[in-house]
C-alpha atoms as a PDB file:
ATOM      1  CA  UNK A   1       0.093  37.549  37.771  1.00  0.00           C
ATOM      2  CA  UNK A   2       0.402  36.245  41.023  1.00  0.00           C
ATOM      3  CA  UNK A   3       2.504  38.627  43.719  1.00  0.00           C
ATOM      4  CA  UNK A   4       5.069  35.167  44.049  1.00  0.00           C
ATOM      5  CA  UNK A   5       5.802  34.853  40.103  1.00  0.00           C
ATOM      6  CA  UNK A   6       6.157  38.606  39.249  1.00  0.00           C
ATOM      7  CA  UNK A   7       9.528  38.838  39.072  1.00  0.00           C
ATOM      8  CA  UNK A   8       9.994  35.917  37.343  1.00  0.00           C
ATOM      9  CA  UNK A   9       7.563  36.929  34.536  1.00  0.00           C
ATOM     10  CA  UNK A  10       8.535  39.753  34.539  1.00  0.00           C
ATOM     11  CA  UNK A  11      12.153  39.369  33.613  1.00  0.00           C
ATOM     12  CA  UNK A  12      10.531  36.804  31.408  1.00  0.00           C
ATOM     13  CA  UNK A  13       8.449  39.561  29.469  1.00  0.00           C
ATOM     14  CA  UNK A  14      11.896  41.910  29.119  1.00  0.00           C
ATOM     15  CA  UNK A  15      13.726  38.804  28.042  1.00  0.00           C
ATOM     16  CA  UNK A  16      12.195  38.114  25.031  1.00  0.00           C
ATOM     17  CA  UNK A  17      10.255  39.791  22.313  1.00  0.00           C
ATOM     18  CA  UNK A  18       6.351  39.949  22.500  1.00  0.00           C
ATOM     19  CA  UNK A  19       5.945  37.856  19.613  1.00  0.00           C
ATOM     20  CA  UNK A  20       7.810  35.016  20.181  1.00  0.00           C
ATOM     21  CA  UNK A  21       6.917  34.964  24.154  1.00  0.00           C
ATOM     22  CA  UNK A  22       4.390  31.669  23.351  1.00  0.00           C
ATOM     23  CA  UNK A  23       6.578  29.848  21.567  1.00  0.00           C
ATOM     24  CA  UNK A  24       9.159  27.264  22.773  1.00  0.00           C
ATOM     25  CA  UNK A  25      11.857  27.350  23.515  1.00  0.00           C
ATOM     26  CA  UNK A  26      11.157  30.521  25.176  1.00  0.00           C
ATOM     27  CA  UNK A  27       8.703  28.756  27.149  1.00  0.00           C
ATOM     28  CA  UNK A  28      10.609  25.640  28.449  1.00  0.00           C
ATOM     29  CA  UNK A  29      12.626  28.887  30.348  1.00  0.00           C
ATOM     30  CA  UNK A  30       9.791  30.517  31.384  1.00  0.00           C
ATOM     31  CA  UNK A  31       8.991  26.048  32.977  1.00  0.00           C
ATOM     32  CA  UNK A  32      12.258  25.991  34.192  1.00  0.00           C
ATOM     33  CA  UNK A  33      11.698  29.176  36.067  1.00  0.00           C
ATOM     34  CA  UNK A  34       8.810  28.337  37.304  1.00  0.00           C
ATOM     35  CA  UNK A  35       8.727  24.735  38.281  1.00  0.00           C
ATOM     36  CA  UNK A  36      10.943  25.650  41.880  1.00  0.00           C
ATOM     37  CA  UNK A  37       7.468  27.525  42.037  1.00  0.00           C
ATOM     38  CA  UNK A  38       5.686  24.584  41.974  1.00  0.00           C
ATOM     39  CA  UNK A  39       4.266  25.656  38.402  1.00  0.00           C
ATOM     40  CA  UNK A  40       4.250  25.062  34.405  1.00  0.00           C
ATOM     41  CA  UNK A  41       2.692  26.907  31.883  1.00  0.00           C
ATOM     42  CA  UNK A  42      -0.804  25.741  30.651  1.00  0.00           C
ATOM     43  CA  UNK A  43      -3.413  26.800  28.313  1.00  0.00           C
ATOM     44  CA  UNK A  44      -2.438  29.274  25.723  1.00  0.00           C
ATOM     45  CA  UNK A  45      -5.186  31.971  24.806  1.00  0.00           C
ATOM     46  CA  UNK A  46      -5.729  34.864  22.643  1.00  0.00           C
ATOM     47  CA  UNK A  47      -8.301  36.965  22.651  1.00  0.00           C
ATOM     48  CA  UNK A  48     -10.038  39.531  20.217  1.00  0.00           C
ATOM     49  CA  UNK A  49     -11.543  42.343  20.436  1.00  0.00           C
ATOM     50  CA  UNK A  50     -14.251  43.782  17.984  1.00  0.00           C
ATOM     51  CA  UNK A  51     -13.093  46.481  14.884  1.00  0.00           C
ATOM     52  CA  UNK A  52     -16.245  48.767  15.383  1.00  0.00           C
ATOM     53  CA  UNK A  53     -16.189  49.920  11.898  1.00  0.00           C
ATOM     54  CA  UNK A  54     -16.911  46.463  10.637  1.00  0.00           C
ATOM     55  CA  UNK A  55     -20.293  46.722  12.201  1.00  0.00           C
ATOM     56  CA  UNK A  56     -22.271  45.497   9.326  1.00  0.00           C
ATOM     57  CA  UNK A  57     -24.226  41.558   9.044  1.00  0.00           C
ATOM     58  CA  UNK A  58     -23.203  39.135   6.835  1.00  0.00           C
ATOM     59  CA  UNK A  59     -25.821  37.168   5.056  1.00  0.00           C
ATOM     60  CA  UNK A  60     -27.032  33.548   6.190  1.00  0.00           C
ATOM     61  CA  UNK A  61     -29.570  31.081   4.180  1.00  0.00           C
ATOM     62  CA  UNK A  62     -30.275  29.604   8.166  1.00  0.00           C
ATOM     63  CA  UNK A  63     -33.043  30.854  10.198  1.00  0.00           C
ATOM     64  CA  UNK A  64     -31.322  33.274  13.017  1.00  0.00           C
ATOM     65  CA  UNK A  65     -32.956  33.585  16.228  1.00  0.00           C
ATOM     66  CA  UNK A  66     -31.901  35.223  19.111  1.00  0.00           C
ATOM     67  CA  UNK A  67     -31.990  33.390  22.817  1.00  0.00           C
ATOM     68  CA  UNK A  68     -32.113  34.714  26.200  1.00  0.00           C
ATOM     69  CA  UNK A  69     -31.432  32.520  29.359  1.00  0.00           C
ATOM     70  CA  UNK A  70     -34.808  31.335  29.450  1.00  0.00           C
ATOM     71  CA  UNK A  71     -34.298  29.143  26.516  1.00  0.00           C
ATOM     72  CA  UNK A  72     -30.955  27.251  27.072  1.00  0.00           C
ATOM     73  CA  UNK A  73     -32.661  24.652  28.919  1.00  0.00           C
ATOM     74  CA  UNK A  74     -32.252  22.365  26.930  1.00  0.00           C
ATOM     75  CA  UNK A  75     -28.641  23.549  25.487  1.00  0.00           C
ATOM     76  CA  UNK A  76     -26.705  22.487  28.080  1.00  0.00           C
ATOM     77  CA  UNK A  77     -25.415  19.682  25.574  1.00  0.00           C
ATOM     78  CA  UNK A  78     -21.861  18.040  25.046  1.00  0.00           C
ATOM     79  CA  UNK A  79     -22.375  20.020  21.455  1.00  0.00           C
ATOM     80  CA  UNK A  80     -22.563  23.086  22.554  1.00  0.00           C
ATOM     81  CA  UNK A  81     -19.963  23.677  25.158  1.00  0.00           C
ATOM     82  CA  UNK A  82     -17.890  26.138  24.230  1.00  0.00           C
ATOM     83  CA  UNK A  83     -21.131  28.650  23.658  1.00  0.00           C
ATOM     84  CA  UNK A  84     -22.549  27.527  26.904  1.00  0.00           C
ATOM     85  CA  UNK A  85     -20.701  26.979  30.191  1.00  0.00           C
ATOM     86  CA  UNK A  86     -23.047  23.827  32.633  1.00  0.00           C
ATOM     87  CA  UNK A  87     -19.937  25.050  34.963  1.00  0.00           C
ATOM     88  CA  UNK A  88     -21.404  29.155  35.090  1.00  0.00           C
ATOM     89  CA  UNK A  89     -24.596  28.772  33.664  1.00  0.00           C
ATOM     90  CA  UNK A  90     -25.689  32.105  35.564  1.00  0.00           C
ATOM     91  CA  UNK A  91     -23.406  33.861  33.379  1.00  0.00           C
ATOM     92  CA  UNK A  92     -24.758  32.759  29.879  1.00  0.00           C
ATOM     93  CA  UNK A  93     -26.654  35.782  29.154  1.00  0.00           C
ATOM     94  CA  UNK A  94     -27.265  35.912  25.766  1.00  0.00           C
ATOM     95  CA  UNK A  95     -27.614  33.470  22.372  1.00  0.00           C
ATOM     96  CA  UNK A  96     -28.130  33.935  18.766  1.00  0.00           C
ATOM     97  CA  UNK A  97     -29.081  30.130  17.130  1.00  0.00           C
ATOM     98  CA  UNK A  98     -28.913  29.434  13.369  1.00  0.00           C
ATOM     99  CA  UNK A  99     -31.798  26.353  12.671  1.00  0.00           C
ATOM    100  CA  UNK A 100     -31.775  24.694   9.130  1.00  0.00           C
ATOM    101  CA  UNK A 101     -35.926  24.049   9.576  1.00  0.00           C
ATOM    102  CA  UNK A 102     -36.094  22.868  13.558  1.00  0.00           C
ATOM    103  CA  UNK A 103     -32.929  21.801  14.132  1.00  0.00           C
ATOM    104  CA  UNK A 104     -30.493  23.557  15.304  1.00  0.00           C
ATOM    105  CA  UNK A 105     -27.325  23.466  13.467  1.00  0.00           C
ATOM    106  CA  UNK A 106     -25.022  26.405  15.108  1.00  0.00           C
ATOM    107  CA  UNK A 107     -25.026  28.569  18.544  1.00  0.00           C
ATOM    108  CA  UNK A 108     -23.155  31.616  20.100  1.00  0.00           C
ATOM    109  CA  UNK A 109     -23.411  32.196  23.706  1.00  0.00           C
ATOM    110  CA  UNK A 110     -22.080  34.952  25.293  1.00  0.00           C
ATOM    111  CA  UNK A 111     -21.181  35.130  29.079  1.00  0.00           C
ATOM    112  CA  UNK A 112     -20.788  37.949  31.164  1.00  0.00           C
ATOM    113  CA  UNK A 113     -17.545  37.641  32.257  1.00  0.00           C
ATOM    114  CA  UNK A 114     -17.826  40.917  34.039  1.00  0.00           C
ATOM    115  CA  UNK A 115     -19.858  43.816  34.801  1.00  0.00           C
ATOM    116  CA  UNK A 116     -18.559  45.633  31.360  1.00  0.00           C
ATOM    117  CA  UNK A 117     -17.317  42.523  28.904  1.00  0.00           C
ATOM    118  CA  UNK A 118     -19.206  39.570  26.973  1.00  0.00           C
ATOM    119  CA  UNK A 119     -17.462  36.700  25.814  1.00  0.00           C
ATOM    120  CA  UNK A 120     -19.190  34.974  22.719  1.00  0.00           C
ATOM    121  CA  UNK A 121     -18.441  30.973  22.562  1.00  0.00           C
ATOM    122  CA  UNK A 122     -19.605  29.152  19.243  1.00  0.00           C
ATOM    123  CA  UNK A 123     -20.216  25.977  18.065  1.00  0.00           C
ATOM    124  CA  UNK A 124     -21.458  24.408  15.019  1.00  0.00           C
ATOM    125  CA  UNK A 125     -23.233  20.986  14.217  1.00  0.00           C
ATOM    126  CA  UNK A 126     -20.360  18.748  12.531  1.00  0.00           C
ATOM    127  CA  UNK A 127     -23.027  18.344   8.766  1.00  0.00           C
ATOM    128  CA  UNK A 128     -22.840  22.607   9.034  1.00  0.00           C
ATOM    129  CA  UNK A 129     -18.418  23.133   9.481  1.00  0.00           C
ATOM    130  CA  UNK A 130     -17.155  24.936   6.670  1.00  0.00           C
ATOM    131  CA  UNK A 131     -20.830  26.385   5.735  1.00  0.00           C
ATOM    132  CA  UNK A 132     -19.600  30.045   7.084  1.00  0.00           C
ATOM    133  CA  UNK A 133     -22.162  29.228  10.012  1.00  0.00           C
ATOM    134  CA  UNK A 134     -20.213  29.764  12.902  1.00  0.00           C
ATOM    135  CA  UNK A 135     -18.612  33.390  11.606  1.00  0.00           C
ATOM    136  CA  UNK A 136     -22.367  34.595  11.262  1.00  0.00           C
ATOM    137  CA  UNK A 137     -23.714  33.816  14.303  1.00  0.00           C
ATOM    138  CA  UNK A 138     -20.400  35.854  16.361  1.00  0.00           C
ATOM    139  CA  UNK A 139     -21.002  38.517  14.079  1.00  0.00           C
ATOM    140  CA  UNK A 140     -24.757  38.193  15.165  1.00  0.00           C
ATOM    141  CA  UNK A 141     -24.311  38.368  18.515  1.00  0.00           C
ATOM    142  CA  UNK A 142     -21.133  40.916  18.591  1.00  0.00           C
ATOM    143  CA  UNK A 143     -23.940  43.238  17.677  1.00  0.00           C
ATOM    144  CA  UNK A 144     -26.238  42.550  19.535  1.00  0.00           C
ATOM    145  CA  UNK A 145     -23.580  42.970  22.787  1.00  0.00           C
ATOM    146  CA  UNK A 146     -22.608  46.519  21.104  1.00  0.00           C
ATOM    147  CA  UNK A 147     -26.230  47.198  20.985  1.00  0.00           C
ATOM    148  CA  UNK A 148     -26.914  46.403  24.571  1.00  0.00           C
ATOM    149  CA  UNK A 149     -24.070  48.504  25.634  1.00  0.00           C
ATOM    150  CA  UNK A 150     -21.157  45.943  27.078  1.00  0.00           C
ATOM    151  CA  UNK A 151     -18.146  45.297  25.028  1.00  0.00           C
ATOM    152  CA  UNK A 152     -17.687  41.693  23.565  1.00  0.00           C
ATOM    153  CA  UNK A 153     -14.484  40.095  23.458  1.00  0.00           C
ATOM    154  CA  UNK A 154     -13.565  37.016  21.207  1.00  0.00           C
ATOM    155  CA  UNK A 155     -11.233  33.808  22.543  1.00  0.00           C
ATOM    156  CA  UNK A 156      -9.707  31.024  21.388  1.00  0.00           C
ATOM    157  CA  UNK A 157      -6.478  28.892  21.427  1.00  0.00           C
ATOM    158  CA  UNK A 158      -3.773  29.820  20.577  1.00  0.00           C
ATOM    159  CA  UNK A 159      -3.310  26.478  17.954  1.00  0.00           C
ATOM    160  CA  UNK A 160      -7.025  26.339  16.995  1.00  0.00           C
ATOM    161  CA  UNK A 161      -6.397  28.729  13.713  1.00  0.00           C
ATOM    162  CA  UNK A 162     -10.250  27.854  12.512  1.00  0.00           C
ATOM    163  CA  UNK A 163     -11.507  29.224  15.481  1.00  0.00           C
ATOM    164  CA  UNK A 164      -8.993  32.233  14.848  1.00  0.00           C
ATOM    165  CA  UNK A 165     -10.345  32.556  11.519  1.00  0.00           C
ATOM    166  CA  UNK A 166     -14.137  32.434  12.434  1.00  0.00           C
ATOM    167  CA  UNK A 167     -13.164  35.821  15.153  1.00  0.00           C
ATOM    168  CA  UNK A 168     -11.949  37.557  11.918  1.00  0.00           C
ATOM    169  CA  UNK A 169     -14.221  37.389   9.492  1.00  0.00           C
ATOM    170  CA  UNK A 170     -16.752  37.662  12.073  1.00  0.00           C
ATOM    171  CA  UNK A 171     -14.868  41.935  12.774  1.00  0.00           C
ATOM    172  CA  UNK A 172     -12.568  40.352  15.497  1.00  0.00           C
ATOM    173  CA  UNK A 173      -8.916  41.956  16.177  1.00  0.00           C
ATOM    174  CA  UNK A 174      -6.336  40.412  17.622  1.00  0.00           C
ATOM    175  CA  UNK A 175      -6.367  42.296  21.214  1.00  0.00           C
ATOM    176  CA  UNK A 176      -3.940  40.519  23.770  1.00  0.00           C
ATOM    177  CA  UNK A 177      -2.768  36.545  24.812  1.00  0.00           C
ATOM    178  CA  UNK A 178      -3.101  35.015  27.327  1.00  0.00           C
ATOM    179  CA  UNK A 179      -1.083  31.744  29.684  1.00  0.00           C
ATOM    180  CA  UNK A 180      -1.969  30.229  32.822  1.00  0.00           C
ATOM    181  CA  UNK A 181      -0.249  27.816  34.652  1.00  0.00           C
ATOM    182  CA  UNK A 182      -0.739  24.393  36.880  1.00  0.00           C
ATOM    183  CA  UNK A 183       0.585  23.091  39.982  1.00  0.00           C
ATOM    184  CA  UNK A 184       2.655  20.406  39.424  1.00  0.00           C
ATOM    185  CA  UNK A 185       4.530  18.624  42.575  1.00  0.00           C
ATOM    186  CA  UNK A 186       7.663  20.276  43.382  1.00  0.00           C
ATOM    187  CA  UNK A 187      11.019  17.990  43.341  1.00  0.00           C
END
């Protein structure tokens, strides 16, 4: 939290119980308090850490291939934009693809968001949705990151229940939530 609004945010957190911080009408009260500073709530996300007691591969009928950054060049496409970031490709360090024959139908990518924690992102082709590909890829990525001595984490928007289910099936548990703000014109 920036020092500019630390007192406002502290008062907000102390006023409402944790399970109600990111819901309306409470968020409206936060927005009202932030407005004089030219801020408004913007994105909300939930982050997951691995359940270390759930380290076991999930069976998959597709060919799963571990990929290194040299293999990503051709994958910076809109359909893989949750797994890889063309805005910060230098952070993309690891990937795993699910192939149906020669066709890539799912891709989990991992970005080195800091020295010790790597974030996992996932994309699945429309024709492969609902087949469990996402959770299998995310689980495989999680276990590979741990083998490499890093802590994997998984994030999704507060409202994306399908993605939250992927994280849970892949052996992650909810760990923290985040709310970002954006600048608005001050009246």
